[in-house]
């Protein structure tokens, strides 16, 4: 292969694409710099502009990729270079070099500058994996567009083929989706929806299903007809290869990252915690404070013959006995009700009343740990379970027993509740000011700016992460909390006062650091709406402010069972 | 004998439509071969197969002894191909296209290129996209000639050219090719120009090569014969095409004129016979209108 020829061909391509390349490189360098605009009012606008530019950036890269292939097409009988003294390896090398140097590099630079600005420190190995991951994704995406470009000569045809293949895939996905849905419900799907949907929703779902079915039938009819109409022997090879290319790209995207993940992942699943140690569970005491039928409502059925019933069972449970560093989290509930008539009402839904207790316990604990002068508000209760369970009588499909409200009297309730006992673990306490940061694996949390004005404190937080598929990060973050961003409170180291934290504006930028402006204020007195002005902070509060990072650890499970007759309600 | 261009039983179809059905072609070294035929008959296809842009369904095609499907880099240093439909980089100026192409050839003759540029009067500073059809053809021709190819394949080199451009092109081609003994295979509908340039002529019709012979031989054996004072249409020889009688004048085309035929003619028709030479245009027309002439011959 003659390298002078390769260089000559690359320079020709660069010359042709120079304006696009200039725009791509400018975007690669300068778009990440928009993340330095951290003004609260400008930030949303900048993010919107940036998203538009980034979209154009990638679109331009794809367009340039296709265009540079079509500049010297690989098919057709009017090719110029085909009749010139050039070996095909030189041609291939020139195109690959162009793509690598002029199209992949800007993506790398864009990514690297973004990571640098987001403040995440990657290890050398992770930097390598990041580059490998980008190469994998970029080559997969490139394959989608390169395949059609190899077999057609005009940009318009290539675009039409890509759109057609995407639409065809979409139709097939819908077809198999509808098919699977129908088979899954065994022909009684639409009626079965009625159990969970309102009649309006059910009708809408029938309409949507019908529409999708019609689209699928049309698509599956049109595709073969179009193939028969336009099929020519010389179309066969490109068509087969393009379809094969799409299929391979699909397989590539679905499997390759996960296959590679097996080799590189540093994810270690946390061990399952078993039952709570006996020493701790012995200290616990459960108290079922009330179990009462509350409001019950009945109304005539549409045919006038029957009455329908809706009743609520209110359950209050307290758990106490352990140090307030611990608190339980309900993970499973198994409840059965037996009526004296022998009928068994089905549980429709459980509504947990807003339960500030655990948060309160955590706050109290942190106050005590962080501030010497914190008041002792320790309670002997670690938890309040406050639930409203709703039961219905029969419905239109007669799948539930008919129950009269009088039958609820002396109902026997059997329940088994499993709780995970969690523990508060303080990670770090630092003065609350600009530059405070804490790092976890491929992610960082930092306070970029702190401003005190008008009795409230506002701060710009950056909680960015670089998710590496090859390390299994998306799965990791979806799972246990160990690697996610740590929880924290801003606390006064003298008084132990913890401030209410709310988001003022979030950048929601998928291509940059995850920045958000937050507001810290005193908690509003009970009964005041959240929109009301909170009580102002005294001057100098910030001087004694600390930020306390903590996490919640699972310690073990504990089970509580009871059988009790529910107290009857009064009508 | 070695041929610069040779095809054997060459077949090609576009889908179900057969274009070439066993074409045999031989172009001798140093000759100027004109490939003739109606529109869409397969002349361009034949040239594209020869340069490897299309793959034949059957048969073989070779240039300078190399199979067209396997032409290598060095082979292209001896082959010049020009087609009006060729996609050159029209976002470059003529000068830049030449500079780009020059670097691909180690045998590029810059002095010769400059001479061609001068002869062709190309607007080299202009972008190719703004070229007229004639200038575009001339530029592509220049790119095909400037490295002294041993074989030059030209697809419709005169199409769309004005008289002056055509004259420039022909004189340029004649000057260089005759001096350097290039083999030139070209297609054209401009039969007057073919007559000036070609040594040999081939006519494709119905997917087959109907004629392939030196132009001089073709012109020698074709004559229009007029016989006066004929009452009824007589029985004609097989070499006599398209005989017709009008107002006592029998007119036909004699396709085997030289040699004994002249004597035979005079003996049969006597002094009332007028024998006139035929232009290439008339010969080609006669071929195309005569039903299956080669078979009947």
mmCIF file of N, CA and C in Angstrom, chain A residues 116-204:
data_model
loop_
_atom_site.group_PDB
_atom_site.id
_atom_site.type_symbol
_atom_site.label_atom_id
_atom_site.label_comp_id
_atom_site.label_asym_id
_atom_site.label_seq_id
_atom_site.Cartn_x
_atom_site.Cartn_y
_atom_site.Cartn_z
ATOM 1 N N UNK A 116 -13.825 16.240 32.084
ATOM 2 C CA UNK A 116 -12.934 17.128 32.845
ATOM 3 C C UNK A 116 -13.751 18.225 33.530
ATOM 4 N N UNK A 117 -14.687 18.785 32.782
ATOM 5 C CA UNK A 117 -15.495 19.867 33.366
ATOM 6 C C UNK A 117 -16.421 19.325 34.448
ATOM 7 N N UNK A 118 -16.877 18.097 34.270
ATOM 8 C CA UNK A 118 -17.813 17.561 35.270
ATOM 9 C C UNK A 118 -17.103 17.245 36.587
ATOM 10 N N UNK A 119 -15.770 17.253 36.592
ATOM 11 C CA UNK A 119 -15.039 17.112 37.853
ATOM 12 C C UNK A 119 -14.840 15.679 38.286
ATOM 13 N N UNK A 120 -15.190 14.720 37.433
ATOM 14 C CA UNK A 120 -15.026 13.316 37.809
ATOM 15 C C UNK A 120 -13.592 12.909 37.484
ATOM 16 N N UNK A 121 -12.915 12.319 38.482
ATOM 17 C CA UNK A 121 -11.548 11.868 38.236
ATOM 18 C C UNK A 121 -11.581 10.403 37.854
ATOM 19 N N UNK A 122 -11.152 10.121 36.640
ATOM 20 C CA UNK A 122 -11.134 8.726 36.192
ATOM 21 C C UNK A 122 -9.738 8.158 36.351
ATOM 22 N N UNK A 123 -9.686 6.900 36.751
ATOM 23 C CA UNK A 123 -8.385 6.236 36.825
ATOM 24 C C UNK A 123 -7.907 5.979 35.403
ATOM 25 N N UNK A 124 -6.643 5.618 35.285
ATOM 26 C CA UNK A 124 -6.072 5.379 33.956
ATOM 27 C C UNK A 124 -6.822 4.236 33.262
ATOM 28 N N UNK A 125 -7.117 3.201 34.033
ATOM 29 C CA UNK A 125 -7.820 2.046 33.457
ATOM 30 C C UNK A 125 -9.208 2.468 32.981
ATOM 31 N N UNK A 126 -9.867 3.306 33.786
ATOM 32 C CA UNK A 126 -11.202 3.754 33.402
ATOM 33 C C UNK A 126 -11.165 4.674 32.190
ATOM 34 N N UNK A 127 -10.085 5.450 32.085
ATOM 35 C CA UNK A 127 -9.951 6.302 30.890
ATOM 36 C C UNK A 127 -9.840 5.431 29.642
ATOM 37 N N UNK A 128 -9.058 4.358 29.777
ATOM 38 C CA UNK A 128 -8.913 3.423 28.651
ATOM 39 C C UNK A 128 -10.233 2.784 28.307
ATOM 40 N N UNK A 129 -10.958 2.379 29.336
ATOM 41 C CA UNK A 129 -12.259 1.731 29.099
ATOM 42 C C UNK A 129 -13.253 2.717 28.497
ATOM 43 N N UNK A 130 -13.154 3.949 28.947
ATOM 44 C CA UNK A 130 -14.042 4.988 28.420
ATOM 45 C C UNK A 130 -13.796 5.140 26.917
ATOM 46 N N UNK A 131 -12.498 5.163 26.558
ATOM 47 C CA UNK A 131 -12.160 5.286 25.135
ATOM 48 C C UNK A 131 -12.644 4.059 24.369
ATOM 49 N N UNK A 132 -12.473 2.888 24.965
ATOM 50 C CA UNK A 132 -12.898 1.649 24.305
ATOM 51 C C UNK A 132 -14.407 1.639 24.130
ATOM 52 N N UNK A 133 -15.093 2.058 25.164
ATOM 53 C CA UNK A 133 -16.561 2.088 25.108
ATOM 54 C C UNK A 133 -17.052 3.047 24.018
ATOM 55 N N UNK A 134 -16.384 4.194 23.947
ATOM 56 C CA UNK A 134 -16.785 5.156 22.912
ATOM 57 C C UNK A 134 -16.516 4.603 21.525
ATOM 58 N N UNK A 135 -15.382 3.900 21.405
ATOM 59 C CA UNK A 135 -15.060 3.303 20.103
ATOM 60 C C UNK A 135 -16.099 2.256 19.734
ATOM 61 N N UNK A 136 -16.524 1.468 20.724
ATOM 62 C CA UNK A 136 -17.535 0.435 20.468
ATOM 63 C C UNK A 136 -18.850 1.065 20.015
ATOM 64 N N UNK A 137 -19.265 2.076 20.763
ATOM 65 C CA UNK A 137 -20.545 2.717 20.433
ATOM 66 C C UNK A 137 -20.436 3.398 19.069
ATOM 67 N N UNK A 138 -19.323 4.126 18.878
ATOM 68 C CA UNK A 138 -19.179 4.866 17.626
ATOM 69 C C UNK A 138 -19.138 3.912 16.442
ATOM 70 N N UNK A 139 -18.436 2.780 16.594
ATOM 71 C CA UNK A 139 -18.352 1.857 15.454
ATOM 72 C C UNK A 139 -19.700 1.221 15.186
ATOM 73 N N UNK A 140 -20.460 0.962 16.247
ATOM 74 C CA UNK A 140 -21.809 0.405 16.058
ATOM 75 C C UNK A 140 -22.710 1.371 15.325
ATOM 76 N N UNK A 141 -22.679 2.619 15.767
ATOM 77 C CA UNK A 141 -23.521 3.637 15.122
ATOM 78 C C UNK A 141 -23.052 3.837 13.680
ATOM 79 N N UNK A 142 -21.725 3.878 13.512
ATOM 80 C CA UNK A 142 -21.192 4.104 12.165
ATOM 81 C C UNK A 142 -21.629 2.982 11.233
ATOM 82 N N UNK A 143 -21.623 1.749 11.742
ATOM 83 C CA UNK A 143 -21.993 0.613 10.889
ATOM 84 C C UNK A 143 -23.401 0.785 10.327
ATOM 85 N N UNK A 144 -24.296 1.322 11.158
ATOM 86 C CA UNK A 144 -25.690 1.520 10.727
ATOM 87 C C UNK A 144 -25.750 2.394 9.479
ATOM 88 N N UNK A 145 -24.866 3.380 9.435
ATOM 89 C CA UNK A 145 -24.937 4.336 8.329
ATOM 90 C C UNK A 145 -23.978 3.974 7.198
ATOM 91 N N UNK A 146 -22.899 3.271 7.559
ATOM 92 C CA UNK A 146 -21.919 2.915 6.533
ATOM 93 C C UNK A 146 -22.479 1.839 5.602
ATOM 94 N N UNK A 147 -23.220 0.899 6.154
ATOM 95 C CA UNK A 147 -23.756 -0.185 5.321
ATOM 96 C C UNK A 147 -24.561 0.345 4.138
ATOM 97 N N UNK A 148 -25.584 1.191 4.372
ATOM 98 C CA UNK A 148 -26.318 1.706 3.200
ATOM 99 C C UNK A 148 -25.420 2.532 2.283
ATOM 100 N N UNK A 149 -24.474 3.270 2.889
ATOM 101 C CA UNK A 149 -23.628 4.143 2.059
ATOM 102 C C UNK A 149 -22.719 3.335 1.139
ATOM 103 N N UNK A 150 -22.456 2.090 1.517
ATOM 104 C CA UNK A 150 -21.564 1.276 0.686
ATOM 105 C C UNK A 150 -22.261 0.755 -0.561
ATOM 106 N N UNK A 151 -23.577 0.673 -0.486
ATOM 107 C CA UNK A 151 -24.280 0.014 -1.584
ATOM 108 C C UNK A 151 -25.119 0.951 -2.437
ATOM 109 N N UNK A 152 -25.177 2.192 -2.054
ATOM 110 C CA UNK A 152 -25.940 3.151 -2.853
ATOM 111 C C UNK A 152 -25.056 4.351 -3.134
ATOM 112 N N UNK A 153 -25.429 5.068 -4.195
ATOM 113 C CA UNK A 153 -24.503 6.103 -4.650
ATOM 114 C C UNK A 153 -24.909 7.506 -4.242
ATOM 115 N N UNK A 154 -26.191 7.674 -3.883
ATOM 116 C CA UNK A 154 -26.648 9.035 -3.628
ATOM 117 C C UNK A 154 -27.082 9.194 -2.179
ATOM 118 N N UNK A 155 -26.836 10.378 -1.647
ATOM 119 C CA UNK A 155 -27.183 10.664 -0.257
ATOM 120 C C UNK A 155 -28.681 10.463 -0.018
ATOM 121 N N UNK A 156 -29.503 10.913 -0.986
ATOM 122 C CA UNK A 156 -30.966 10.805 -0.818
ATOM 123 C C UNK A 156 -31.368 9.336 -0.695
ATOM 124 N N UNK A 157 -30.755 8.480 -1.515
ATOM 125 C CA UNK A 157 -31.086 7.048 -1.460
ATOM 126 C C UNK A 157 -30.668 6.475 -0.113
ATOM 127 N N UNK A 158 -29.473 6.862 0.332
ATOM 128 C CA UNK A 158 -28.981 6.343 1.613
ATOM 129 C C UNK A 158 -29.934 6.736 2.741
ATOM 130 N N UNK A 159 -30.360 8.000 2.736
ATOM 131 C CA UNK A 159 -31.264 8.465 3.795
ATOM 132 C C UNK A 159 -32.577 7.687 3.729
ATOM 133 N N UNK A 160 -33.079 7.491 2.506
ATOM 134 C CA UNK A 160 -34.347 6.758 2.364
ATOM 135 C C UNK A 160 -34.210 5.319 2.850
ATOM 136 N N UNK A 161 -33.082 4.698 2.524
ATOM 137 C CA UNK A 161 -32.865 3.308 2.962
ATOM 138 C C UNK A 161 -32.817 3.241 4.486
ATOM 139 N N UNK A 162 -32.112 4.200 5.105
ATOM 140 C CA UNK A 162 -31.995 4.190 6.574
ATOM 141 C C UNK A 162 -33.378 4.385 7.202
ATOM 142 N N UNK A 163 -34.104 5.374 6.681
ATOM 143 C CA UNK A 163 -35.444 5.633 7.228
ATOM 144 C C UNK A 163 -36.332 4.398 7.030
ATOM 145 N N UNK A 164 -36.232 3.795 5.834
ATOM 146 C CA UNK A 164 -37.042 2.606 5.540
ATOM 147 C C UNK A 164 -36.710 1.460 6.478
ATOM 148 N N UNK A 165 -35.414 1.235 6.694
ATOM 149 C CA UNK A 165 -35.011 0.126 7.570
ATOM 150 C C UNK A 165 -35.468 0.374 9.004
ATOM 151 N N UNK A 166 -35.339 1.621 9.451
ATOM 152 C CA UNK A 166 -35.767 1.946 10.825
ATOM 153 C C UNK A 166 -37.280 1.742 10.942
ATOM 154 N N UNK A 167 -38.023 2.224 9.925
ATOM 155 C CA UNK A 167 -39.491 2.080 9.961
ATOM 156 C C UNK A 167 -39.871 0.606 9.912
ATOM 157 N N UNK A 168 -39.165 -0.157 9.056
ATOM 158 C CA UNK A 168 -39.453 -1.592 8.950
ATOM 159 C C UNK A 168 -39.205 -2.300 10.269
ATOM 160 N N UNK A 169 -38.094 -1.966 10.909
ATOM 161 C CA UNK A 169 -37.775 -2.573 12.205
ATOM 162 C C UNK A 169 -38.855 -2.218 13.229
ATOM 163 N N UNK A 170 -39.269 -0.950 13.179
ATOM 164 C CA UNK A 170 -40.287 -0.483 14.121
ATOM 165 C C UNK A 170 -41.588 -1.265 13.935
ATOM 166 N N UNK A 171 -41.971 -1.444 12.657
ATOM 167 C CA UNK A 171 -43.204 -2.179 12.366
ATOM 168 C C UNK A 171 -43.081 -3.616 12.873
ATOM 169 N N UNK A 172 -41.918 -4.214 12.632
ATOM 170 C CA UNK A 172 -41.730 -5.602 13.081
ATOM 171 C C UNK A 172 -41.781 -5.702 14.605
ATOM 172 N N UNK A 173 -41.173 -4.717 15.252
ATOM 173 C CA UNK A 173 -41.184 -4.722 16.723
ATOM 174 C C UNK A 173 -42.624 -4.629 17.221
ATOM 175 N N UNK A 174 -43.403 -3.737 16.584
ATOM 176 C CA UNK A 174 -44.807 -3.598 16.976
ATOM 177 C C UNK A 174 -45.539 -4.904 16.713
ATOM 178 N N UNK A 175 -45.252 -5.504 15.531
ATOM 179 C CA UNK A 175 -45.932 -6.745 15.177
ATOM 180 C C UNK A 175 -45.689 -7.802 16.245
ATOM 181 N N UNK A 176 -44.412 -7.981 16.594
ATOM 182 C CA UNK A 176 -44.111 -9.016 17.580
ATOM 183 C C UNK A 176 -44.619 -8.616 18.968
ATOM 184 N N UNK A 177 -44.623 -7.316 19.228
ATOM 185 C CA UNK A 177 -45.160 -6.843 20.508
ATOM 186 C C UNK A 177 -46.631 -7.175 20.641
ATOM 187 N N UNK A 178 -47.393 -6.868 19.578
ATOM 188 C CA UNK A 178 -48.837 -7.134 19.602
ATOM 189 C C UNK A 178 -49.077 -8.638 19.659
ATOM 190 N N UNK A 179 -48.277 -9.368 18.875
ATOM 191 C CA UNK A 179 -48.432 -10.823 18.839
ATOM 192 C C UNK A 179 -48.181 -11.421 20.226
ATOM 193 N N UNK A 180 -47.081 -10.983 20.834
ATOM 194 C CA UNK A 180 -46.722 -11.509 22.153
ATOM 195 C C UNK A 180 -47.805 -11.153 23.177
ATOM 196 N N UNK A 181 -48.307 -9.937 23.062
ATOM 197 C CA UNK A 181 -49.339 -9.480 23.983
ATOM 198 C C UNK A 181 -50.588 -10.347 23.855
ATOM 199 N N UNK A 182 -50.999 -10.582 22.602
ATOM 200 C CA UNK A 182 -52.203 -11.372 22.356
ATOM 201 C C UNK A 182 -52.010 -12.788 22.847
ATOM 202 N N UNK A 183 -50.846 -13.373 22.514
ATOM 203 C CA UNK A 183 -50.593 -14.747 22.950
ATOM 204 C C UNK A 183 -50.527 -14.822 24.471
ATOM 205 N N UNK A 184 -49.921 -13.797 25.063
ATOM 206 C CA UNK A 184 -49.763 -13.769 26.522
ATOM 207 C C UNK A 184 -51.091 -13.737 27.245
ATOM 208 N N UNK A 185 -52.033 -13.020 26.698
ATOM 209 C CA UNK A 185 -53.334 -12.930 27.353
ATOM 210 C C UNK A 185 -54.280 -14.034 26.909
ATOM 211 N N UNK A 186 -53.849 -14.827 25.941
ATOM 212 C CA UNK A 186 -54.644 -15.975 25.515
ATOM 213 C C UNK A 186 -56.024 -15.593 25.025
ATOM 214 N N UNK A 187 -56.170 -14.473 24.384
ATOM 215 C CA UNK A 187 -57.449 -14.110 23.778
ATOM 216 C C UNK A 187 -58.396 -13.399 24.719
ATOM 217 N N UNK A 188 -58.051 -13.319 26.001
ATOM 218 C CA UNK A 188 -58.978 -12.636 26.914
ATOM 219 C C UNK A 188 -58.331 -11.348 27.423
ATOM 220 N N UNK A 189 -57.421 -10.855 26.588
ATOM 221 C CA UNK A 189 -56.632 -9.716 27.033
ATOM 222 C C UNK A 189 -57.466 -8.477 27.298
ATOM 223 N N UNK A 190 -58.332 -8.171 26.343
ATOM 224 C CA UNK A 190 -58.996 -6.881 26.435
ATOM 225 C C UNK A 190 -59.945 -6.826 27.626
ATOM 226 N N UNK A 191 -60.611 -7.930 27.873
ATOM 227 C CA UNK A 191 -61.504 -7.936 29.028
ATOM 228 C C UNK A 191 -60.684 -7.921 30.330
ATOM 229 N N UNK A 192 -59.554 -8.624 30.274
ATOM 230 C CA UNK A 192 -58.735 -8.695 31.482
ATOM 231 C C UNK A 192 -58.240 -7.319 31.891
ATOM 232 N N UNK A 193 -58.054 -6.451 30.929
ATOM 233 C CA UNK A 193 -57.631 -5.100 31.275
ATOM 234 C C UNK A 193 -58.619 -4.439 32.223
ATOM 235 N N UNK A 194 -59.863 -4.840 32.092
ATOM 236 C CA UNK A 194 -60.924 -4.212 32.879
ATOM 237 C C UNK A 194 -60.706 -4.307 34.370
ATOM 238 N N UNK A 195 -59.933 -5.297 34.767
ATOM 239 C CA UNK A 195 -59.696 -5.453 36.199
ATOM 240 C C UNK A 195 -58.876 -4.290 36.738
ATOM 241 N N UNK A 196 -58.030 -3.759 35.872
ATOM 242 C CA UNK A 196 -57.083 -2.754 36.348
ATOM 243 C C UNK A 196 -57.320 -1.370 35.771
ATOM 244 N N UNK A 197 -58.158 -1.307 34.753
ATOM 245 C CA UNK A 197 -58.317 -0.024 34.074
ATOM 246 C C UNK A 197 -59.748 0.462 34.197
ATOM 247 N N UNK A 198 -59.855 1.767 34.082
ATOM 248 C CA UNK A 198 -61.203 2.316 33.996
ATOM 249 C C UNK A 198 -61.750 1.961 32.606
ATOM 250 N N UNK A 199 -63.097 1.990 32.434
ATOM 251 C CA UNK A 199 -63.654 1.662 31.107
ATOM 252 C C UNK A 199 -63.057 2.546 30.015
ATOM 253 N N UNK A 200 -62.801 3.832 30.339
ATOM 254 C CA UNK A 200 -62.249 4.738 29.319
ATOM 255 C C UNK A 200 -60.850 4.284 28.906
ATOM 256 N N UNK A 201 -60.063 3.916 29.945
ATOM 257 C CA UNK A 201 -58.699 3.466 29.634
ATOM 258 C C UNK A 201 -58.742 2.182 28.812
ATOM 259 N N UNK A 202 -59.688 1.330 29.178
ATOM 260 C CA UNK A 202 -59.811 0.068 28.469
ATOM 261 C C UNK A 202 -60.154 0.317 26.997
ATOM 262 N N UNK A 203 -61.091 1.236 26.768
ATOM 263 C CA UNK A 203 -61.454 1.555 25.383
ATOM 264 C C UNK A 203 -60.263 2.130 24.640
ATOM 265 N N UNK A 204 -59.515 2.996 25.309
ATOM 266 C CA UNK A 204 -58.349 3.599 24.668
ATOM 267 C C UNK A 204 -57.332 2.529 24.309
#
